mmCIF file of C-alpha atoms and ligand atoms in Angstrom:
data_model
loop_
_atom_site.group_PDB
_atom_site.id
_atom_site.type_symbol
_atom_site.label_atom_id
_atom_site.label_comp_id
_atom_site.label_asym_id
_atom_site.label_seq_id
_atom_site.Cartn_x
_atom_site.Cartn_y
_atom_site.Cartn_z
ATOM 1 C CA UNK A 1 126.352 -78.558 97.943
ATOM 2 C CA UNK A 2 127.519 -80.372 101.027
ATOM 3 C CA UNK A 3 125.733 -83.559 101.964
ATOM 4 C CA UNK A 4 123.281 -82.802 104.739
ATOM 5 C CA UNK A 5 124.631 -83.248 108.232
ATOM 6 C CA UNK A 6 128.276 -83.391 107.265
ATOM 7 C CA UNK A 7 129.195 -79.764 107.739
ATOM 8 C CA UNK A 8 132.295 -79.321 109.902
ATOM 9 C CA UNK A 9 135.471 -77.291 109.940
ATOM 10 C CA UNK A 10 136.529 -78.569 106.515
ATOM 11 C CA UNK A 11 133.232 -77.881 104.875
ATOM 12 C CA UNK A 12 133.999 -74.208 104.381
ATOM 13 C CA UNK A 13 137.166 -75.140 102.527
ATOM 14 C CA UNK A 14 135.237 -77.629 100.448
ATOM 15 C CA UNK A 15 132.709 -74.989 99.492
ATOM 16 C CA UNK A 16 135.519 -72.554 98.686
ATOM 17 C CA UNK A 17 137.214 -75.138 96.521
ATOM 18 C CA UNK A 18 134.006 -75.910 94.659
ATOM 19 C CA UNK A 19 133.367 -72.260 93.926
ATOM 20 C CA UNK A 20 136.862 -71.689 92.545
ATOM 21 C CA UNK A 21 137.515 -74.968 90.743
ATOM 22 C CA UNK A 22 135.197 -74.372 87.798
ATOM 23 C CA UNK A 23 137.079 -74.259 84.526
ATOM 24 C CA UNK A 24 140.428 -75.274 85.985
ATOM 25 C CA UNK A 25 142.462 -77.995 84.326
ATOM 26 C CA UNK A 26 144.178 -80.687 86.396
ATOM 27 C CA UNK A 27 147.294 -78.645 87.043
ATOM 28 C CA UNK A 28 145.273 -75.572 87.944
ATOM 29 C CA UNK A 29 143.159 -77.569 90.378
ATOM 30 C CA UNK A 30 146.261 -79.018 92.017
ATOM 31 C CA UNK A 31 147.730 -75.555 92.356
ATOM 32 C CA UNK A 32 144.547 -74.287 94.003
ATOM 33 C CA UNK A 33 144.415 -77.244 96.403
ATOM 34 C CA UNK A 34 148.090 -77.414 97.316
ATOM 35 C CA UNK A 35 149.185 -73.806 97.350
ATOM 36 C CA UNK A 36 146.024 -72.104 98.397
ATOM 37 C CA UNK A 37 143.069 -73.851 100.018
ATOM 38 C CA UNK A 38 144.753 -76.744 101.826
ATOM 39 C CA UNK A 39 148.465 -75.810 101.918
ATOM 40 C CA UNK A 40 150.062 -78.116 104.529
ATOM 41 C CA UNK A 41 146.859 -80.101 105.080
ATOM 42 C CA UNK A 42 146.783 -82.284 101.968
ATOM 43 C CA UNK A 43 148.477 -85.542 101.003
ATOM 44 C CA UNK A 44 148.552 -87.478 97.762
ATOM 45 C CA UNK A 45 147.896 -91.220 97.948
ATOM 46 C CA UNK A 46 149.830 -93.092 95.268
ATOM 47 C CA UNK A 47 150.050 -96.769 94.327
ATOM 48 C CA UNK A 48 153.078 -96.302 92.069
ATOM 49 C CA UNK A 49 151.336 -98.467 89.499
ATOM 50 C CA UNK A 50 151.343 -97.993 85.749
ATOM 51 C CA UNK A 51 149.743 -94.527 85.704
ATOM 52 C CA UNK A 52 150.791 -92.915 88.981
ATOM 53 C CA UNK A 53 153.771 -91.017 87.623
ATOM 54 C CA UNK A 54 151.650 -88.536 85.658
ATOM 55 C CA UNK A 55 149.769 -87.175 88.663
ATOM 56 C CA UNK A 56 152.904 -87.252 90.809
ATOM 57 C CA UNK A 57 154.807 -85.256 88.194
ATOM 58 C CA UNK A 58 152.089 -82.614 88.207
ATOM 59 C CA UNK A 59 152.103 -82.502 91.999
ATOM 60 C CA UNK A 60 155.888 -82.164 92.007
ATOM 61 C CA UNK A 61 155.559 -79.319 89.506
ATOM 62 C CA UNK A 62 153.298 -77.482 91.935
ATOM 63 C CA UNK A 63 155.218 -78.438 95.092
ATOM 64 C CA UNK A 64 157.612 -81.395 95.494
ATOM 65 C CA UNK A 65 157.228 -81.252 99.268
ATOM 66 C CA UNK A 66 153.595 -82.388 99.262
ATOM 67 C CA UNK A 67 153.400 -85.547 101.409
ATOM 68 C CA UNK A 68 152.956 -88.631 99.209
ATOM 69 C CA UNK A 69 151.423 -91.604 101.011
ATOM 70 C CA UNK A 70 152.226 -95.140 99.846
ATOM 71 C CA UNK A 71 150.447 -98.110 101.394
ATOM 72 C CA UNK A 72 153.032 -100.854 101.721
ATOM 73 C CA UNK A 73 150.775 -103.864 102.092
ATOM 74 C CA UNK A 74 153.665 -106.296 102.356
ATOM 75 C CA UNK A 75 152.363 -107.916 99.171
ATOM 76 C CA UNK A 76 153.712 -105.615 96.478
ATOM 77 C CA UNK A 77 155.904 -106.683 93.598
ATOM 78 C CA UNK A 78 159.546 -105.861 94.278
ATOM 79 C CA UNK A 79 159.425 -104.009 90.954
ATOM 80 C CA UNK A 80 156.815 -101.636 92.392
ATOM 81 C CA UNK A 81 158.968 -100.798 95.408
ATOM 82 C CA UNK A 82 161.981 -100.119 93.195
ATOM 83 C CA UNK A 83 159.857 -98.089 90.775
ATOM 84 C CA UNK A 84 158.412 -96.079 93.689
ATOM 85 C CA UNK A 85 161.869 -95.025 94.785
ATOM 86 C CA UNK A 86 163.031 -94.278 91.239
ATOM 87 C CA UNK A 87 159.978 -92.127 90.463
ATOM 88 C CA UNK A 88 160.231 -90.230 93.749
ATOM 89 C CA UNK A 89 163.908 -89.537 93.091
ATOM 90 C CA UNK A 90 163.370 -88.453 89.480
ATOM 91 C CA UNK A 91 160.525 -86.109 90.407
ATOM 92 C CA UNK A 92 162.310 -84.737 93.462
ATOM 93 C CA UNK A 93 159.507 -85.694 95.842
ATOM 94 C CA UNK A 94 160.801 -84.896 99.308
ATOM 95 C CA UNK A 95 158.110 -86.322 101.604
ATOM 96 C CA UNK A 96 157.332 -89.933 100.685
ATOM 97 C CA UNK A 97 155.462 -91.554 103.576
ATOM 98 C CA UNK A 98 155.343 -95.346 103.582
ATOM 99 C CA UNK A 99 152.649 -96.822 105.801
ATOM 100 C CA UNK A 100 152.295 -100.444 106.905
ATOM 101 C CA UNK A 101 149.540 -102.643 108.302
ATOM 102 C CA UNK A 102 149.288 -102.939 112.071
ATOM 103 C CA UNK A 103 151.578 -105.913 112.912
ATOM 104 C CA UNK A 104 149.435 -107.061 115.825
ATOM 105 C CA UNK A 105 146.309 -107.137 113.697
ATOM 106 C CA UNK A 106 148.185 -108.913 110.934
ATOM 107 C CA UNK A 107 149.317 -111.544 113.406
ATOM 108 C CA UNK A 108 145.808 -111.946 114.733
ATOM 109 C CA UNK A 109 143.853 -112.010 111.473
ATOM 110 C CA UNK A 110 146.388 -113.040 108.834
ATOM 111 C CA UNK A 111 148.966 -115.077 110.689
ATOM 112 C CA UNK A 112 149.813 -117.282 107.714
ATOM 113 C CA UNK A 113 149.758 -114.342 105.263
ATOM 114 C CA UNK A 114 147.204 -116.172 103.122
ATOM 115 C CA UNK A 115 144.084 -114.169 103.970
ATOM 116 C CA UNK A 116 144.011 -112.840 100.418
ATOM 117 C CA UNK A 117 142.983 -116.304 99.212
ATOM 118 C CA UNK A 118 140.019 -116.868 101.533
ATOM 119 C CA UNK A 119 138.884 -113.326 102.253
ATOM 120 C CA UNK A 120 140.346 -110.695 99.929
ATOM 121 C CA UNK A 121 138.026 -108.006 101.298
ATOM 122 C CA UNK A 122 139.299 -108.724 104.809
ATOM 123 C CA UNK A 123 142.861 -108.710 103.559
ATOM 124 C CA UNK A 124 142.392 -105.337 101.862
ATOM 125 C CA UNK A 125 140.813 -104.066 105.055
ATOM 126 C CA UNK A 126 143.875 -105.038 107.101
ATOM 127 C CA UNK A 127 146.540 -104.110 104.598
ATOM 128 C CA UNK A 128 145.075 -101.074 102.829
ATOM 129 C CA UNK A 129 141.932 -99.563 104.324
ATOM 130 C CA UNK A 130 143.030 -99.406 107.959
ATOM 131 C CA UNK A 131 146.566 -98.126 107.220
ATOM 132 C CA UNK A 132 145.167 -95.426 104.952
ATOM 133 C CA UNK A 133 142.645 -94.331 107.550
ATOM 134 C CA UNK A 134 145.518 -93.906 110.007
ATOM 135 C CA UNK A 135 147.714 -92.171 107.421
ATOM 136 C CA UNK A 136 144.994 -89.618 106.677
ATOM 137 C CA UNK A 137 144.700 -88.547 110.294
ATOM 138 C CA UNK A 138 145.923 -84.964 110.480
ATOM 139 C CA UNK A 139 145.109 -84.217 106.847
ATOM 140 C CA UNK A 140 141.997 -82.404 105.712
ATOM 141 C CA UNK A 141 142.229 -83.395 102.057
ATOM 142 C CA UNK A 142 143.775 -86.056 99.878
ATOM 143 C CA UNK A 143 144.534 -86.401 96.193
ATOM 144 C CA UNK A 144 143.757 -89.524 94.190
ATOM 145 C CA UNK A 145 144.702 -90.452 90.626
ATOM 146 C CA UNK A 146 141.517 -92.349 89.763
ATOM 147 C CA UNK A 147 139.997 -91.881 86.318
ATOM 148 C CA UNK A 148 136.546 -92.590 84.911
ATOM 149 C CA UNK A 149 137.777 -94.866 82.151
ATOM 150 C CA UNK A 150 139.259 -97.321 84.671
ATOM 151 C CA UNK A 151 136.069 -99.370 84.952
ATOM 152 C CA UNK A 152 132.370 -99.279 85.724
ATOM 153 C CA UNK A 153 132.959 -98.596 89.433
ATOM 154 C CA UNK A 154 134.729 -95.368 88.520
ATOM 155 C CA UNK A 155 132.580 -93.956 85.714
ATOM 156 C CA UNK A 156 130.946 -91.382 87.953
ATOM 157 C CA UNK A 157 134.011 -90.025 89.736
ATOM 158 C CA UNK A 158 133.736 -86.253 90.281
ATOM 159 C CA UNK A 159 136.757 -83.958 90.413
ATOM 160 C CA UNK A 160 135.927 -83.095 94.025
ATOM 161 C CA UNK A 161 134.390 -85.350 96.650
ATOM 162 C CA UNK A 162 133.443 -85.027 100.280
ATOM 163 C CA UNK A 163 134.082 -88.202 102.247
ATOM 164 C CA UNK A 164 134.362 -88.816 105.980
ATOM 165 C CA UNK A 165 134.829 -85.135 106.754
ATOM 166 C CA UNK A 166 137.706 -84.782 104.319
ATOM 167 C CA UNK A 167 137.945 -83.474 100.783
ATOM 168 C CA UNK A 168 139.062 -85.895 98.113
ATOM 169 C CA UNK A 169 140.458 -84.423 94.922
ATOM 170 C CA UNK A 170 140.525 -86.379 91.652
ATOM 171 C CA UNK A 171 142.298 -84.039 89.208
ATOM 172 C CA UNK A 172 142.520 -86.630 86.423
ATOM 173 C CA UNK A 173 138.959 -87.947 86.736
ATOM 174 C CA UNK A 174 138.000 -86.895 83.216
ATOM 175 C CA UNK A 175 141.278 -87.796 81.521
ATOM 176 C CA UNK A 176 141.420 -90.500 78.859
ATOM 177 C CA UNK A 177 143.996 -93.267 78.623
ATOM 178 C CA UNK A 178 145.359 -91.515 75.539
ATOM 179 C CA UNK A 179 145.906 -88.305 77.501
ATOM 180 C CA UNK A 180 147.728 -90.203 80.245
ATOM 181 C CA UNK A 181 149.941 -91.902 77.706
ATOM 182 C CA UNK A 182 150.681 -88.623 75.927
ATOM 183 C CA UNK A 183 151.590 -86.986 79.229
ATOM 184 C CA UNK A 184 153.990 -89.824 80.033
ATOM 185 C CA UNK A 185 155.733 -89.153 76.746
ATOM 186 C CA UNK A 186 155.644 -85.359 76.979
ATOM 187 C CA UNK A 187 157.216 -85.421 80.427
ATOM 188 C CA UNK A 188 159.556 -88.318 79.613
ATOM 189 C CA UNK A 189 158.359 -90.219 82.673
ATOM 190 C CA UNK A 190 159.623 -93.723 83.507
ATOM 191 C CA UNK A 191 157.228 -96.631 82.996
ATOM 192 C CA UNK A 192 156.540 -99.311 85.593
ATOM 193 C CA UNK A 193 158.804 -102.214 84.566
ATOM 194 C CA UNK A 194 155.928 -104.724 84.589
ATOM 195 C CA UNK A 195 153.878 -102.725 82.088
ATOM 196 C CA UNK A 196 155.968 -104.116 79.243
ATOM 197 C CA UNK A 197 154.939 -107.603 80.393
ATOM 198 C CA UNK A 198 151.190 -106.998 80.045
ATOM 199 C CA UNK A 199 150.361 -105.599 83.476
ATOM 200 C CA UNK A 200 147.992 -102.728 82.705
ATOM 201 C CA UNK A 201 147.077 -101.999 86.330
ATOM 202 C CA UNK A 202 149.251 -103.066 89.231
ATOM 203 C CA UNK A 203 148.393 -103.714 92.843
ATOM 204 C CA UNK A 204 149.517 -106.477 95.185
ATOM 205 C CA UNK A 205 151.314 -109.387 93.535
ATOM 206 C CA UNK A 206 148.899 -112.172 94.555
ATOM 207 C CA UNK A 207 145.914 -110.242 93.187
ATOM 208 C CA UNK A 208 147.354 -108.868 89.960
ATOM 209 C CA UNK A 209 147.662 -110.572 86.594
ATOM 210 C CA UNK A 210 148.940 -109.585 83.191
ATOM 211 C CA UNK A 211 146.091 -109.183 80.707
ATOM 212 C CA UNK A 212 145.732 -109.160 76.960
ATOM 213 C CA UNK A 213 145.054 -105.839 75.280
ATOM 214 C CA UNK A 214 141.490 -106.803 74.322
ATOM 215 C CA UNK A 215 140.435 -107.824 77.833
ATOM 216 C CA UNK A 216 137.928 -104.999 78.121
ATOM 217 C CA UNK A 217 139.245 -102.542 80.680
ATOM 218 C CA UNK A 218 142.462 -101.475 82.245
ATOM 219 C CA UNK A 219 141.833 -103.084 85.670
ATOM 220 C CA UNK A 220 140.824 -106.504 84.300
ATOM 221 C CA UNK A 221 143.938 -108.057 85.823
ATOM 222 C CA UNK A 222 143.026 -107.020 89.378
ATOM 223 C CA UNK A 223 141.337 -109.788 91.410
ATOM 224 C CA UNK A 224 140.720 -111.517 88.071
ATOM 225 C CA UNK A 225 137.936 -114.099 88.149
ATOM 226 C CA UNK A 226 136.428 -112.638 91.316
ATOM 227 C CA UNK A 227 133.571 -110.198 91.678
ATOM 228 C CA UNK A 228 135.908 -107.814 93.488
ATOM 229 C CA UNK A 229 137.066 -104.756 91.556
ATOM 230 C CA UNK A 230 138.118 -102.293 94.261
ATOM 231 C CA UNK A 231 140.127 -102.589 97.463
ATOM 232 C CA UNK A 232 137.855 -100.394 99.560
ATOM 233 C CA UNK A 233 140.021 -97.353 100.201
ATOM 234 C CA UNK A 234 137.634 -95.231 98.175
ATOM 235 C CA UNK A 235 134.545 -96.376 100.007
ATOM 236 C CA UNK A 236 133.037 -93.852 102.331
ATOM 237 C CA UNK A 237 133.313 -94.913 105.939
ATOM 238 C CA UNK A 238 137.110 -95.053 105.827
ATOM 239 C CA UNK A 239 137.555 -93.342 109.142
ATOM 240 C CA UNK A 240 135.278 -95.802 110.874
ATOM 241 C CA UNK A 241 137.491 -98.586 109.494
ATOM 242 C CA UNK A 242 140.200 -98.243 112.118
ATOM 243 C CA UNK A 243 140.198 -101.107 114.554
ATOM 244 C CA UNK A 244 137.198 -102.836 113.040
ATOM 245 C CA UNK A 245 137.440 -106.525 113.937
HETATM 246 S S1 SF4 B 1 145.078 -106.587 96.914
HETATM 247 FE FE1 SF4 B 1 145.170 -108.773 97.541
HETATM 248 S S2 SF4 B 1 147.051 -109.025 98.766
HETATM 249 FE FE2 SF4 B 1 146.638 -106.802 98.534
HETATM 250 S S3 SF4 B 1 145.577 -106.245 100.387
HETATM 251 FE FE3 SF4 B 1 143.993 -106.724 98.855
HETATM 252 S S4 SF4 B 1 143.524 -108.939 99.008
HETATM 253 FE FE4 SF4 B 1 145.426 -108.491 100.176
#
């Protein structure tokens, strides 16, 4: 069922997707989304962290020309940027789209590049949320690699979501960490180079720490010691984020 009042041109596709997605595995759902319902109107949003390669490999198996959006916050580890390029090359991804924060807004609100210390939510807004909102313009659907085991904020993730007039697809929502690991091995996918150094989940360098294996959950090293657990790109209201002061 569509949320009341949100019906628009994409809603028919969302309803179609819902009616045909039952019983499909992750690869089947991707095939339905990419080759059938949304064709040229879908992008995948990838962080190129420790788990991204599995979903990207499945997308490449369906169609390597699907646009893959990467939010270059200007704060990534150099290892992530190198890994991004290596993974894209190995998988044959032909449409990697790197987006950046608005330089004028960066100058105005984060002139010393230290906003992450005083106001991490504001920093994520400038460097992630706004660029993604712009990057999604022109697409009717996007694909995310989030999984339910990644923390309490993600335990209820559905396979299909309706957000801001677009369809969000989470093909791996119900996968376990063991399944992800097995798929890495089965497909012989490269690992993020920082994973071997205890980084279980990787975002921007200032806000990511290595963690011990018994730290509780995979994203424990993100904004460690703060109440913050998510950057905001999965909050509804993304489209309204553009240009917010
Ligand atoms: S993760 Fe940290 S550095 Fe990256 S955008 Fe958010 S607050 Fe800024």
